[in-house]
Amino acid sequence: MQLHKPYKFQFNTMVIEKNKVVSIHYQLKDAEGNVLQGNDGYTPEVYLHGAKHLLPGLEKALEGSKVNETIQVVIPPDQAYGSRQEHLVVEFSLDDLEDPAAITVGDFIPLQDGLEGLVVDKNDTHFIVDANHALAGETLFFTIKISDIRDASPSEIVNGMPASNPVTGSCGPEGCC
């Protein structure tokens, strides 16, 4: 009879801190409890902690969390997309466009300085464009489950993002790609 050494399970005891590659599942809701986005049931979102790819309030809230923890995070506008700025709501004359008939309410159009704005109103002579982020001025409610944490490689730290991996990202249900 052959005896085998007992297998010792190695649990991931890392905590989220700068230069860790973190995988999360999340759900984002508004103040009324409406789900705005998330990746539950899909592959986890992977990011490099400390590389400023997350909202400042979210990155701060995740600091020190561990694998398999689920946390609730409430992020005020100043730690998310900022307050709404009325100077980013601009009225234009239809004469400013080459083809004003092609523009409809709900379209995004390019503006000066690389901004893009949402056409929120249009009449016979003018249209109004809002260049605020859609969630500007909103308090955001996140539920986040930490799926994995690992050390970032030197190249990931230099590049400021996790290495490309075709199996990660929220492309579809888990295992689809």
Coordinates of C-alpha atoms in Angstrom, one line a residue:
M1 CA 0.0 0.0 0.0
Q2 CA 1.4 3.4 -1.0
L3 CA 0.7 6.4 1.2
H4 CA 0.4 9.9 -0.2
K5 CA 1.4 13.0 1.6
P6 CA -1.6 15.0 2.6
Y7 CA -2.3 18.0 0.3
K8 CA -2.1 21.3 2.0
F9 CA -4.5 23.9 0.5
Q10 CA -3.0 27.2 -0.2
F11 CA -5.5 30.0 0.2
N12 CA -4.9 33.4 -1.4
T13 CA -4.3 35.6 1.6
M14 CA -3.3 38.7 -0.4
V15 CA -5.1 42.0 0.2
I16 CA -5.8 44.6 -2.5
E17 CA -3.1 47.2 -2.6
K18 CA -1.1 49.0 -5.2
N19 CA 0.4 46.9 -8.0
K20 CA -1.9 43.9 -7.4
V21 CA -4.0 42.6 -10.3
V22 CA -7.5 42.2 -9.0
S23 CA -10.5 40.4 -10.5
I24 CA -14.0 41.5 -9.4
H25 CA -17.6 40.9 -10.1
Y26 CA -19.7 44.0 -9.5
Q27 CA -23.2 45.4 -9.7
L28 CA -23.8 49.2 -9.9
K29 CA -27.2 50.7 -8.8
D30 CA -28.6 54.2 -8.7
A31 CA -30.2 55.7 -5.6
E32 CA -33.6 54.2 -6.5
G33 CA -32.0 50.7 -6.6
N34 CA -32.1 50.4 -10.4
V35 CA -29.3 48.2 -11.8
L36 CA -27.2 50.4 -14.1
Q37 CA -24.5 47.9 -15.0
G38 CA -22.6 44.9 -13.8
N39 CA -20.9 41.6 -14.6
D40 CA -22.6 39.1 -12.4
G41 CA -22.7 35.8 -14.3
Y42 CA -19.9 36.9 -16.6
T43 CA -16.2 36.7 -16.4
P44 CA -14.7 39.0 -13.8
E45 CA -13.4 42.5 -14.6
V46 CA -9.6 42.6 -14.2
Y47 CA -7.7 45.7 -13.3
L48 CA -4.3 46.9 -11.9
H49 CA -4.9 48.4 -8.5
G50 CA -3.3 51.8 -8.1
A51 CA -3.2 52.5 -11.8
K52 CA -6.2 54.9 -11.6
H53 CA -8.5 52.8 -13.9
L54 CA -11.3 52.9 -11.3
L55 CA -13.3 55.7 -9.8
P56 CA -11.2 57.2 -7.0
G57 CA -13.9 56.4 -4.4
L58 CA -14.1 52.8 -5.6
E59 CA -10.4 52.2 -5.6
K60 CA -10.1 53.6 -2.1
A61 CA -12.9 51.4 -0.8
L62 CA -11.4 48.2 -2.3
E63 CA -8.0 48.8 -0.6
G64 CA -7.3 46.1 1.9
S65 CA -10.1 43.7 0.8
K66 CA -9.4 40.0 0.3
V67 CA -10.4 37.3 -2.1
N68 CA -14.1 36.1 -1.7
E69 CA -15.1 39.2 0.2
T70 CA -18.2 41.0 -0.9
I71 CA -18.4 44.7 -0.1
Q72 CA -21.0 47.3 -0.4
V73 CA -19.7 50.7 -1.5
V74 CA -21.5 54.0 -1.7
I75 CA -19.6 56.6 -3.7
P76 CA -20.7 60.3 -3.7
P77 CA -20.4 62.3 -6.9
D78 CA -17.1 64.0 -5.9
Q79 CA -15.5 60.5 -5.7
A80 CA -17.2 59.3 -8.9
Y81 CA -18.0 61.4 -12.0
G82 CA -18.2 64.8 -10.3
S83 CA -21.2 67.1 -10.0
R84 CA -23.2 68.1 -13.1
Q85 CA -21.7 71.2 -14.7
E86 CA -24.2 73.5 -16.4
H87 CA -21.5 75.0 -18.7
L88 CA -21.3 71.6 -20.3
V89 CA -25.0 71.9 -21.5
V90 CA -24.7 74.0 -24.7
E91 CA -27.2 75.3 -27.2
F92 CA -26.3 75.3 -30.9
S93 CA -27.9 76.6 -33.9
L94 CA -29.0 74.0 -36.5
D95 CA -27.0 76.2 -39.0
D96 CA -23.8 75.1 -37.3
L97 CA -24.2 71.6 -38.8
E98 CA -23.7 70.3 -42.3
D99 CA -26.8 68.0 -42.1
P100 CA -29.0 69.0 -39.1
A101 CA -31.8 66.6 -40.3
A102 CA -29.4 63.7 -39.5
I103 CA -29.1 64.7 -35.8
T104 CA -31.8 63.4 -33.5
V105 CA -32.4 63.5 -29.7
G106 CA -30.3 60.7 -28.1
D107 CA -27.4 61.0 -30.6
F108 CA -23.9 61.6 -29.4
I109 CA -22.0 64.2 -31.4
P110 CA -18.4 65.3 -31.3
L111 CA -17.7 68.7 -29.7
Q112 CA -14.6 70.9 -29.4
D113 CA -11.7 69.7 -27.3
G114 CA -12.4 66.1 -28.0
L115 CA -15.6 66.1 -25.9
E116 CA -18.7 64.2 -27.0
G117 CA -22.2 65.3 -26.0
L118 CA -25.6 63.9 -25.9
V119 CA -28.3 65.7 -27.9
V120 CA -31.0 66.2 -25.3
D121 CA -33.4 68.5 -27.2
K122 CA -33.9 69.8 -30.7
N123 CA -36.4 72.2 -32.3
D124 CA -36.6 73.9 -35.7
T125 CA -33.7 76.3 -35.1
H126 CA -31.6 74.9 -32.2
F127 CA -30.5 71.8 -30.5
I128 CA -29.1 71.3 -26.9
V129 CA -26.1 69.1 -26.2
D130 CA -25.1 67.8 -22.7
A131 CA -21.4 66.9 -22.4
N132 CA -21.7 65.8 -18.7
H133 CA -21.1 62.2 -18.0
A134 CA -24.4 60.3 -17.7
L135 CA -23.7 59.6 -14.0
A136 CA -22.4 63.1 -13.1
G137 CA -24.1 64.3 -9.9
E138 CA -25.2 60.8 -9.0
T139 CA -24.4 58.8 -5.8
L140 CA -23.4 55.3 -7.0
F141 CA -24.1 52.1 -5.1
F142 CA -21.8 49.2 -5.8
T143 CA -21.8 45.6 -4.6
I144 CA -18.4 44.0 -5.4
K145 CA -17.1 40.5 -4.9
I146 CA -13.4 40.0 -5.1
S147 CA -12.7 36.9 -7.2
D148 CA -8.9 37.0 -7.3
I149 CA -5.8 39.0 -6.3
R150 CA -2.3 38.4 -7.6
D151 CA 1.0 40.3 -7.8
A152 CA 1.4 42.3 -11.0
S153 CA 4.3 41.5 -13.2
P154 CA 7.0 44.2 -13.8
S155 CA 5.6 44.7 -17.4
E156 CA 2.1 45.1 -16.1
I157 CA 3.3 47.7 -13.7
V158 CA 5.2 49.6 -16.4
N159 CA 2.2 49.4 -18.8
G160 CA -0.3 50.4 -16.1
M161 CA -2.7 47.5 -16.9
P162 CA -3.0 43.7 -16.6
A163 CA -1.5 41.7 -19.5
S164 CA -3.9 40.8 -22.2
N165 CA -5.6 37.6 -21.5
P166 CA -8.3 36.3 -23.8
V167 CA -10.0 34.5 -20.9
T168 CA -10.6 37.7 -18.8
G169 CA -13.0 40.6 -19.3
S170 CA -16.7 40.9 -19.4
C171 CA -17.3 39.6 -22.9
G172 CA -20.1 37.1 -22.0
P173 CA -21.1 34.4 -19.6
E174 CA -18.3 32.7 -17.7
G175 CA -16.5 30.1 -19.9
C176 CA -17.8 31.6 -23.2
C177 CA -14.4 32.7 -24.4

